[in-house]
Amino acid sequence: MINAALKVFAENGYGHASTDEIVAEASISKGLLFHYFGSKLGLYAFLFDYSTRFAILELNSGVAKEECDFYSLQQQLAEAEVSICRQFPYLLLFLESAATERVEEARLAIEPSRHQVPNCYHNLAARADCSSLGKNSDAAKLARMIRYTKLGLLKKHLREETFSPDALYREIADYLALLQRLMLK
């Protein structure tokens, strides 16, 4: 049920996601969904809270506390994100979608914890020693470019007939290695 709801909300946003689509994707009855979550908004709020906690736990445990090299941090972040996708393939896309949600009731439901995952990423990135980057490099822009690339690759891999987290990770690692070679001083 969680993976089905994550998928539907990630692909459609709160406003365009329907409980009919969620229960069809989960192969459950609508009554079961409403029994556990009360409403579409209740399900959305639960998913956001659960996803936030899960993502922060995985990201913080997936990146070594002593790691400060920019590219090693990015590599470990990618490993942690792929670890998340092994269990919940659409979780990261759901969080990305929720960050730009326009429906007011959904935004208000997640407002208390809306900034926790971005803050987690920010805190991890703040540890980066950027001295290995070229002198004209902008680490923040580089990190955003890597993030956009990872999200794009995740979307591409999720569209394939069978999702392979290992194939996703290999492709992300290839892009990181290429970027590192291109950015060498």
mmCIF file of N, CA and C in Angstrom, residues 52-165:
data_model
loop_
_atom_site.group_PDB
_atom_site.id
_atom_site.type_symbol
_atom_site.label_atom_id
_atom_site.label_comp_id
_atom_site.label_asym_id
_atom_site.label_seq_id
_atom_site.Cartn_x
_atom_site.Cartn_y
_atom_site.Cartn_z
ATOM 1 N N THR A 52 9.971 11.058 5.220
ATOM 2 C CA THR A 52 10.957 11.984 5.775
ATOM 3 C C THR A 52 11.846 11.273 6.791
ATOM 4 N N ARG A 53 11.226 10.564 7.704
ATOM 5 C CA ARG A 53 12.000 9.853 8.736
ATOM 6 C C ARG A 53 12.906 8.791 8.118
ATOM 7 N N PHE A 54 12.357 8.031 7.178
ATOM 8 C CA PHE A 54 13.116 6.963 6.540
ATOM 9 C C PHE A 54 14.292 7.533 5.744
ATOM 10 N N ALA A 55 14.051 8.575 4.964
ATOM 11 C CA ALA A 55 15.105 9.172 4.143
ATOM 12 C C ALA A 55 16.226 9.737 5.009
ATOM 13 N N ILE A 56 15.879 10.453 6.048
ATOM 14 C CA ILE A 56 16.895 11.046 6.918
ATOM 15 C C ILE A 56 17.733 9.957 7.589
ATOM 16 N N LEU A 57 17.091 8.908 8.057
ATOM 17 C CA LEU A 57 17.818 7.796 8.673
ATOM 18 C C LEU A 57 18.792 7.166 7.680
ATOM 19 N N GLU A 58 18.315 6.886 6.468
ATOM 20 C CA GLU A 58 19.166 6.254 5.449
ATOM 21 C C GLU A 58 20.296 7.174 4.999
ATOM 22 N N LEU A 59 20.004 8.437 4.804
ATOM 23 C CA LEU A 59 21.041 9.373 4.357
ATOM 24 C C LEU A 59 22.115 9.555 5.418
ATOM 25 N N ASN A 60 21.693 9.749 6.655
ATOM 26 C CA ASN A 60 22.675 9.948 7.728
ATOM 27 C C ASN A 60 23.490 8.690 8.017
ATOM 28 N N SER A 61 22.871 7.531 7.909
ATOM 29 C CA SER A 61 23.633 6.296 8.169
ATOM 30 C C SER A 61 24.429 5.859 6.940
ATOM 31 N N GLY A 62 24.062 6.352 5.763
ATOM 32 C CA GLY A 62 24.750 5.955 4.539
ATOM 33 C C GLY A 62 25.983 6.771 4.208
ATOM 34 N N VAL A 63 26.147 7.899 4.872
ATOM 35 C CA VAL A 63 27.303 8.752 4.628
ATOM 36 C C VAL A 63 28.175 8.716 5.876
ATOM 37 N N ALA A 64 29.425 8.308 5.693
ATOM 38 C CA ALA A 64 30.353 8.198 6.823
ATOM 39 C C ALA A 64 30.518 9.550 7.516
ATOM 40 N N LYS A 65 30.504 9.531 8.834
ATOM 41 C CA LYS A 65 30.592 10.774 9.626
ATOM 42 C C LYS A 65 31.871 11.561 9.337
ATOM 43 N N GLU A 66 32.943 10.838 9.029
ATOM 44 C CA GLU A 66 34.225 11.515 8.806
ATOM 45 C C GLU A 66 34.444 11.932 7.352
ATOM 46 N N GLU A 67 33.524 11.565 6.465
ATOM 47 C CA GLU A 67 33.709 11.857 5.042
ATOM 48 C C GLU A 67 33.532 13.350 4.776
ATOM 49 N N CYS A 68 34.493 13.929 4.064
ATOM 50 C CA CYS A 68 34.370 15.355 3.730
ATOM 51 C C CYS A 68 34.777 15.645 2.288
ATOM 52 N N ASP A 69 35.322 14.691 1.558
ATOM 53 C CA ASP A 69 35.653 14.924 0.156
ATOM 54 C C ASP A 69 34.361 15.085 -0.644
ATOM 55 N N PHE A 70 34.298 16.126 -1.474
ATOM 56 C CA PHE A 70 33.081 16.438 -2.215
ATOM 57 C C PHE A 70 32.566 15.231 -3.005
ATOM 58 N N TYR A 71 33.426 14.626 -3.813
ATOM 59 C CA TYR A 71 32.975 13.524 -4.669
ATOM 60 C C TYR A 71 32.672 12.254 -3.872
ATOM 61 N N SER A 72 33.418 12.003 -2.814
ATOM 62 C CA SER A 72 33.117 10.835 -1.971
ATOM 63 C C SER A 72 31.776 11.010 -1.270
ATOM 64 N N LEU A 73 31.492 12.228 -0.833
ATOM 65 C CA LEU A 73 30.182 12.513 -0.236
ATOM 66 C C LEU A 73 29.070 12.265 -1.256
ATOM 67 N N GLN A 74 29.264 12.742 -2.466
ATOM 68 C CA GLN A 74 28.254 12.540 -3.511
ATOM 69 C C GLN A 74 28.064 11.053 -3.804
ATOM 70 N N GLN A 75 29.152 10.311 -3.830
ATOM 71 C CA GLN A 75 29.087 8.867 -4.073
ATOM 72 C C GLN A 75 28.318 8.167 -2.960
ATOM 73 N N GLN A 76 28.629 8.516 -1.723
ATOM 74 C CA GLN A 76 27.940 7.893 -0.590
ATOM 75 C C GLN A 76 26.468 8.305 -0.527
ATOM 76 N N LEU A 77 26.180 9.547 -0.881
ATOM 77 C CA LEU A 77 24.780 9.974 -0.960
ATOM 78 C C LEU A 77 24.030 9.156 -2.004
ATOM 79 N N ALA A 78 24.663 8.931 -3.152
ATOM 80 C CA ALA A 78 24.037 8.131 -4.209
ATOM 81 C C ALA A 78 23.784 6.702 -3.719
ATOM 82 N N GLU A 79 24.737 6.139 -3.007
ATOM 83 C CA GLU A 79 24.553 4.787 -2.453
ATOM 84 C C GLU A 79 23.381 4.758 -1.472
ATOM 85 N N ALA A 80 23.293 5.769 -0.619
ATOM 86 C CA ALA A 80 22.198 5.835 0.358
ATOM 87 C C ALA A 80 20.853 6.011 -0.349
ATOM 88 N N GLU A 81 20.818 6.843 -1.383
ATOM 89 C CA GLU A 81 19.573 7.053 -2.117
ATOM 90 C C GLU A 81 19.137 5.779 -2.845
ATOM 91 N N VAL A 82 20.075 5.067 -3.413
ATOM 92 C CA VAL A 82 19.729 3.806 -4.075
ATOM 93 C C VAL A 82 19.267 2.786 -3.042
ATOM 94 N N SER A 83 19.842 2.827 -1.858
ATOM 95 C CA SER A 83 19.381 1.952 -0.774
ATOM 96 C C SER A 83 17.918 2.251 -0.432
ATOM 97 N N ILE A 84 17.555 3.507 -0.410
ATOM 98 C CA ILE A 84 16.159 3.910 -0.188
ATOM 99 C C ILE A 84 15.282 3.325 -1.292
ATOM 100 N N CYS A 85 15.759 3.442 -2.540
ATOM 101 C CA CYS A 85 14.979 2.980 -3.695
ATOM 102 C C CYS A 85 14.810 1.466 -3.732
ATOM 103 N N ARG A 86 15.699 0.740 -3.092
ATOM 104 C CA ARG A 86 15.544 -0.721 -3.036
ATOM 105 C C ARG A 86 14.250 -1.098 -2.319
ATOM 106 N N GLN A 87 13.936 -0.376 -1.269
ATOM 107 C CA GLN A 87 12.740 -0.674 -0.491
ATOM 108 C C GLN A 87 11.524 0.121 -0.972
ATOM 109 N N PHE A 88 11.752 1.380 -1.321
ATOM 110 C CA PHE A 88 10.661 2.268 -1.731
ATOM 111 C C PHE A 88 11.078 3.018 -2.996
ATOM 112 N N PRO A 89 10.874 2.419 -4.167
ATOM 113 C CA PRO A 89 11.372 3.012 -5.411
ATOM 114 C C PRO A 89 10.934 4.453 -5.663
ATOM 115 N N TYR A 90 9.748 4.826 -5.234
ATOM 116 C CA TYR A 90 9.220 6.167 -5.531
ATOM 117 C C TYR A 90 9.358 7.153 -4.377
ATOM 118 N N LEU A 91 9.984 6.771 -3.294
ATOM 119 C CA LEU A 91 10.043 7.635 -2.117
ATOM 120 C C LEU A 91 10.735 8.963 -2.414
ATOM 121 N N LEU A 92 11.872 8.946 -3.070
ATOM 122 C CA LEU A 92 12.589 10.191 -3.342
ATOM 123 C C LEU A 92 11.812 11.092 -4.299
ATOM 124 N N LEU A 93 11.166 10.495 -5.273
ATOM 125 C CA LEU A 93 10.343 11.296 -6.192
ATOM 126 C C LEU A 93 9.113 11.855 -5.484
ATOM 127 N N PHE A 94 8.556 11.088 -4.547
ATOM 128 C CA PHE A 94 7.435 11.590 -3.751
ATOM 129 C C PHE A 94 7.873 12.810 -2.943
ATOM 130 N N LEU A 95 9.027 12.725 -2.278
ATOM 131 C CA LEU A 95 9.512 13.864 -1.490
ATOM 132 C C LEU A 95 9.777 15.074 -2.375
ATOM 133 N N GLU A 96 10.301 14.825 -3.562
ATOM 134 C CA GLU A 96 10.555 15.914 -4.524
ATOM 135 C C GLU A 96 9.228 16.557 -4.945
ATOM 136 N N SER A 97 8.239 15.738 -5.219
ATOM 137 C CA SER A 97 6.921 16.243 -5.613
ATOM 138 C C SER A 97 6.275 17.024 -4.466
ATOM 139 N N ALA A 98 6.388 16.503 -3.262
ATOM 140 C CA ALA A 98 5.787 17.161 -2.098
ATOM 141 C C ALA A 98 6.419 18.530 -1.844
ATOM 142 N N ALA A 99 7.699 18.668 -2.169
ATOM 143 C CA ALA A 99 8.393 19.939 -1.942
ATOM 144 C C ALA A 99 7.814 21.066 -2.786
ATOM 145 N N THR A 100 7.173 20.721 -3.890
ATOM 146 C CA THR A 100 6.599 21.744 -4.769
ATOM 147 C C THR A 100 5.076 21.627 -4.867
ATOM 148 N N GLU A 101 4.476 20.954 -3.905
ATOM 149 C CA GLU A 101 3.023 20.759 -3.908
ATOM 150 C C GLU A 101 2.311 22.106 -3.856
ATOM 151 N N ARG A 102 1.258 22.241 -4.674
ATOM 152 C CA ARG A 102 0.526 23.503 -4.754
ATOM 153 C C ARG A 102 -0.822 23.478 -4.022
ATOM 154 N N VAL A 103 -1.330 22.295 -3.731
ATOM 155 C CA VAL A 103 -2.622 22.212 -3.051
ATOM 156 C C VAL A 103 -2.416 22.601 -1.582
ATOM 157 N N GLU A 104 -3.153 23.632 -1.171
ATOM 158 C CA GLU A 104 -2.932 24.215 0.145
ATOM 159 C C GLU A 104 -3.109 23.227 1.292
ATOM 160 N N GLU A 105 -4.156 22.415 1.268
ATOM 161 C CA GLU A 105 -4.377 21.493 2.390
ATOM 162 C C GLU A 105 -3.228 20.493 2.510
ATOM 163 N N ALA A 106 -2.661 20.074 1.399
ATOM 164 C CA ALA A 106 -1.518 19.156 1.428
ATOM 165 C C ALA A 106 -0.277 19.873 1.947
ATOM 166 N N ARG A 107 -0.049 21.096 1.474
ATOM 167 C CA ARG A 107 1.109 21.879 1.948
ATOM 168 C C ARG A 107 1.034 22.113 3.449
ATOM 169 N N LEU A 108 -0.148 22.455 3.932
ATOM 170 C CA LEU A 108 -0.319 22.708 5.365
ATOM 171 C C LEU A 108 -0.106 21.437 6.186
ATOM 172 N N ALA A 109 -0.520 20.302 5.648
ATOM 173 C CA ALA A 109 -0.381 19.032 6.378
ATOM 174 C C ALA A 109 1.077 18.634 6.569
ATOM 175 N N ILE A 110 1.936 19.018 5.636
ATOM 176 C CA ILE A 110 3.341 18.616 5.731
ATOM 177 C C ILE A 110 4.253 19.746 6.211
ATOM 178 N N GLU A 111 3.709 20.921 6.394
ATOM 179 C CA GLU A 111 4.514 22.101 6.729
ATOM 180 C C GLU A 111 5.440 21.907 7.934
ATOM 181 N N PRO A 112 4.971 21.304 9.024
ATOM 182 C CA PRO A 112 5.872 21.200 10.188
ATOM 183 C C PRO A 112 7.191 20.473 9.899
ATOM 184 N N SER A 113 7.194 19.545 8.961
ATOM 185 C CA SER A 113 8.432 18.787 8.705
ATOM 186 C C SER A 113 8.927 18.919 7.269
ATOM 187 N N ARG A 114 8.399 19.883 6.547
ATOM 188 C CA ARG A 114 8.716 20.040 5.127
ATOM 189 C C ARG A 114 10.193 20.282 4.841
ATOM 190 N N HIS A 115 10.907 20.897 5.750
ATOM 191 C CA HIS A 115 12.296 21.274 5.500
ATOM 192 C C HIS A 115 13.311 20.280 6.076
ATOM 193 N N GLN A 116 12.841 19.204 6.682
ATOM 194 C CA GLN A 116 13.767 18.281 7.336
ATOM 195 C C GLN A 116 14.696 17.562 6.351
ATOM 196 N N VAL A 117 14.184 17.052 5.261
ATOM 197 C CA VAL A 117 15.048 16.343 4.296
ATOM 198 C C VAL A 117 15.978 17.329 3.593
ATOM 199 N N PRO A 118 15.478 18.476 3.098
ATOM 200 C CA PRO A 118 16.431 19.441 2.519
ATOM 201 C C PRO A 118 17.516 19.870 3.512
ATOM 202 N N ASN A 119 17.145 20.025 4.776
ATOM 203 C CA ASN A 119 18.140 20.380 5.792
ATOM 204 C C ASN A 119 19.165 19.267 5.984
ATOM 205 N N CYS A 120 18.723 18.029 5.913
ATOM 206 C CA CYS A 120 19.630 16.890 6.018
ATOM 207 C C CYS A 120 20.644 16.927 4.878
ATOM 208 N N TYR A 121 20.163 17.118 3.657
ATOM 209 C CA TYR A 121 21.068 17.232 2.506
ATOM 210 C C TYR A 121 22.030 18.413 2.690
ATOM 211 N N HIS A 122 21.499 19.539 3.145
ATOM 212 C CA HIS A 122 22.324 20.730 3.350
ATOM 213 C C HIS A 122 23.429 20.453 4.372
ATOM 214 N N ASN A 123 23.078 19.820 5.482
ATOM 215 C CA ASN A 123 24.063 19.524 6.525
ATOM 216 C C ASN A 123 25.141 18.560 6.035
ATOM 217 N N LEU A 124 24.742 17.584 5.238
ATOM 218 C CA LEU A 124 25.733 16.662 4.682
ATOM 219 C C LEU A 124 26.642 17.385 3.691
ATOM 220 N N ALA A 125 26.069 18.224 2.851
ATOM 221 C CA ALA A 125 26.850 18.953 1.854
ATOM 222 C C ALA A 125 27.779 19.969 2.507
ATOM 223 N N ALA A 126 27.380 20.519 3.644
ATOM 224 C CA ALA A 126 28.191 21.534 4.324
ATOM 225 C C ALA A 126 29.522 20.967 4.805
ATOM 226 N N ARG A 127 29.604 19.660 4.936
ATOM 227 C CA ARG A 127 30.858 19.026 5.380
ATOM 228 C C ARG A 127 31.872 18.922 4.250
ATOM 229 N N ALA A 128 31.446 19.157 3.030
ATOM 230 C CA ALA A 128 32.306 18.906 1.867
ATOM 231 C C ALA A 128 33.503 19.854 1.812
ATOM 232 N N ASP A 129 34.648 19.251 1.628
ATOM 233 C CA ASP A 129 35.876 19.995 1.350
ATOM 234 C C ASP A 129 35.920 20.137 -0.168
ATOM 235 N N CYS A 130 35.799 21.336 -0.633
ATOM 236 C CA CYS A 130 35.699 21.585 -2.076
ATOM 237 C C CYS A 130 37.036 21.945 -2.702
ATOM 238 N N SER A 131 38.126 21.720 -1.978
ATOM 239 C CA SER A 131 39.446 22.076 -2.505
ATOM 240 C C SER A 131 39.840 21.230 -3.705
ATOM 241 N N SER A 132 39.210 20.070 -3.873
ATOM 242 C CA SER A 132 39.525 19.221 -5.030
ATOM 243 C C SER A 132 38.811 19.703 -6.294
ATOM 244 N N LEU A 133 37.914 20.659 -6.142
ATOM 245 C CA LEU A 133 37.216 21.219 -7.296
ATOM 246 C C LEU A 133 38.078 22.309 -7.915
ATOM 247 N N GLY A 134 37.839 22.585 -9.136
ATOM 248 C CA GLY A 134 38.572 23.662 -9.801
ATOM 249 C C GLY A 134 38.308 24.996 -9.132
ATOM 250 N N LYS A 135 39.218 25.952 -9.292
ATOM 251 C CA LYS A 135 39.074 27.232 -8.597
ATOM 252 C C LYS A 135 37.865 28.029 -9.064
ATOM 253 N N ASN A 136 37.379 27.775 -10.261
ATOM 254 C CA ASN A 136 36.202 28.476 -10.768
ATOM 255 C C ASN A 136 34.916 27.679 -10.568
ATOM 256 N N SER A 137 34.982 26.610 -9.786
ATOM 257 C CA SER A 137 33.824 25.751 -9.579
ATOM 258 C C SER A 137 32.922 26.302 -8.484
ATOM 259 N N ASP A 138 31.654 26.095 -8.653
ATOM 260 C CA ASP A 138 30.653 26.474 -7.664
ATOM 261 C C ASP A 138 30.078 25.171 -7.107
ATOM 262 N N ALA A 139 30.473 24.816 -5.897
ATOM 263 C CA ALA A 139 30.086 23.529 -5.312
ATOM 264 C C ALA A 139 28.575 23.391 -5.184
ATOM 265 N N ALA A 140 27.879 24.469 -4.838
ATOM 266 C CA ALA A 140 26.426 24.399 -4.683
ATOM 267 C C ALA A 140 25.755 24.099 -6.017
ATOM 268 N N LYS A 141 26.206 24.761 -7.081
ATOM 269 C CA LYS A 141 25.630 24.498 -8.401
ATOM 270 C C LYS A 141 25.977 23.095 -8.874
ATOM 271 N N LEU A 142 27.182 22.667 -8.592
ATOM 272 C CA LEU A 142 27.606 21.326 -8.967
ATOM 273 C C LEU A 142 26.758 20.279 -8.249
ATOM 274 N N ALA A 143 26.500 20.485 -6.960
ATOM 275 C CA ALA A 143 25.670 19.554 -6.194
ATOM 276 C C ALA A 143 24.232 19.532 -6.737
ATOM 277 N N ARG A 144 23.693 20.703 -7.106
ATOM 278 C CA ARG A 144 22.343 20.738 -7.690
ATOM 279 C C ARG A 144 22.312 20.010 -9.027
ATOM 280 N N MET A 145 23.347 20.185 -9.832
ATOM 281 C CA MET A 145 23.426 19.496 -11.113
ATOM 282 C C MET A 145 23.447 17.980 -10.908
ATOM 283 N N ILE A 146 24.187 17.525 -9.917
ATOM 284 C CA ILE A 146 24.249 16.092 -9.605
ATOM 285 C C ILE A 146 22.882 15.609 -9.136
ATOM 286 N N ARG A 147 22.231 16.399 -8.310
ATOM 287 C CA ARG A 147 20.892 16.026 -7.813
ATOM 288 C C ARG A 147 19.898 15.896 -8.963
ATOM 289 N N TYR A 148 19.894 16.870 -9.873
ATOM 290 C CA TYR A 148 18.982 16.818 -11.016
ATOM 291 C C TYR A 148 19.284 15.606 -11.898
ATOM 292 N N THR A 149 20.547 15.304 -12.063
ATOM 293 C CA THR A 149 20.934 14.143 -12.861
ATOM 294 C C THR A 149 20.439 12.860 -12.200
ATOM 295 N N LYS A 150 20.628 12.749 -10.884
ATOM 296 C CA LYS A 150 20.180 11.538 -10.173
ATOM 297 C C LYS A 150 18.667 11.378 -10.254
ATOM 298 N N LEU A 151 17.930 12.473 -10.089
ATOM 299 C CA LEU A 151 16.464 12.387 -10.173
ATOM 300 C C LEU A 151 16.020 12.003 -11.587
ATOM 301 N N GLY A 152 16.664 12.572 -12.592
ATOM 302 C CA GLY A 152 16.345 12.223 -13.977
ATOM 303 C C GLY A 152 16.637 10.761 -14.270
ATOM 304 N N LEU A 153 17.773 10.272 -13.783
ATOM 305 C CA LEU A 153 18.100 8.857 -13.990
ATOM 306 C C LEU A 153 17.126 7.950 -13.246
ATOM 307 N N LEU A 154 16.728 8.354 -12.049
ATOM 308 C CA LEU A 154 15.748 7.566 -11.297
ATOM 309 C C LEU A 154 14.439 7.471 -12.075
ATOM 310 N N LYS A 155 13.961 8.585 -12.594
ATOM 311 C CA LYS A 155 12.723 8.577 -13.385
ATOM 312 C C LYS A 155 12.864 7.671 -14.598
ATOM 313 N N LYS A 156 14.000 7.760 -15.283
ATOM 314 C CA LYS A 156 14.244 6.917 -16.459
ATOM 315 C C LYS A 156 14.214 5.434 -16.092
ATOM 316 N N HIS A 157 14.882 5.077 -15.019
ATOM 317 C CA HIS A 157 14.951 3.666 -14.609
ATOM 318 C C HIS A 157 13.601 3.152 -14.118
ATOM 319 N N LEU A 158 12.809 4.003 -13.498
ATOM 320 C CA LEU A 158 11.485 3.575 -13.033
ATOM 321 C C LEU A 158 10.529 3.331 -14.195
ATOM 322 N N ARG A 159 10.773 3.955 -15.333
ATOM 323 C CA ARG A 159 9.930 3.730 -16.516
ATOM 324 C C ARG A 159 10.233 2.398 -17.199
ATOM 325 N N GLU A 160 11.377 1.808 -16.887
ATOM 326 C CA GLU A 160 11.737 0.538 -17.511
ATOM 327 C C GLU A 160 10.849 -0.576 -16.972
ATOM 328 N N GLU A 161 10.750 -1.648 -17.740
ATOM 329 C CA GLU A 161 9.853 -2.750 -17.377
ATOM 330 C C GLU A 161 10.142 -3.294 -15.985
ATOM 331 N N THR A 162 11.395 -3.512 -15.702
ATOM 332 C CA THR A 162 11.780 -3.952 -14.357
ATOM 333 C C THR A 162 12.802 -2.975 -13.807
ATOM 334 N N PHE A 163 12.519 -2.462 -12.633
ATOM 335 C CA PHE A 163 13.405 -1.500 -11.987
ATOM 336 C C PHE A 163 14.568 -2.233 -11.342
ATOM 337 N N SER A 164 15.783 -1.816 -11.676
ATOM 338 C CA SER A 164 16.987 -2.409 -11.095
ATOM 339 C C SER A 164 17.772 -1.324 -10.359
ATOM 340 N N PRO A 165 17.718 -1.325 -9.028
ATOM 341 C CA PRO A 165 18.506 -0.342 -8.274
ATOM 342 C C PRO A 165 20.003 -0.435 -8.581
#
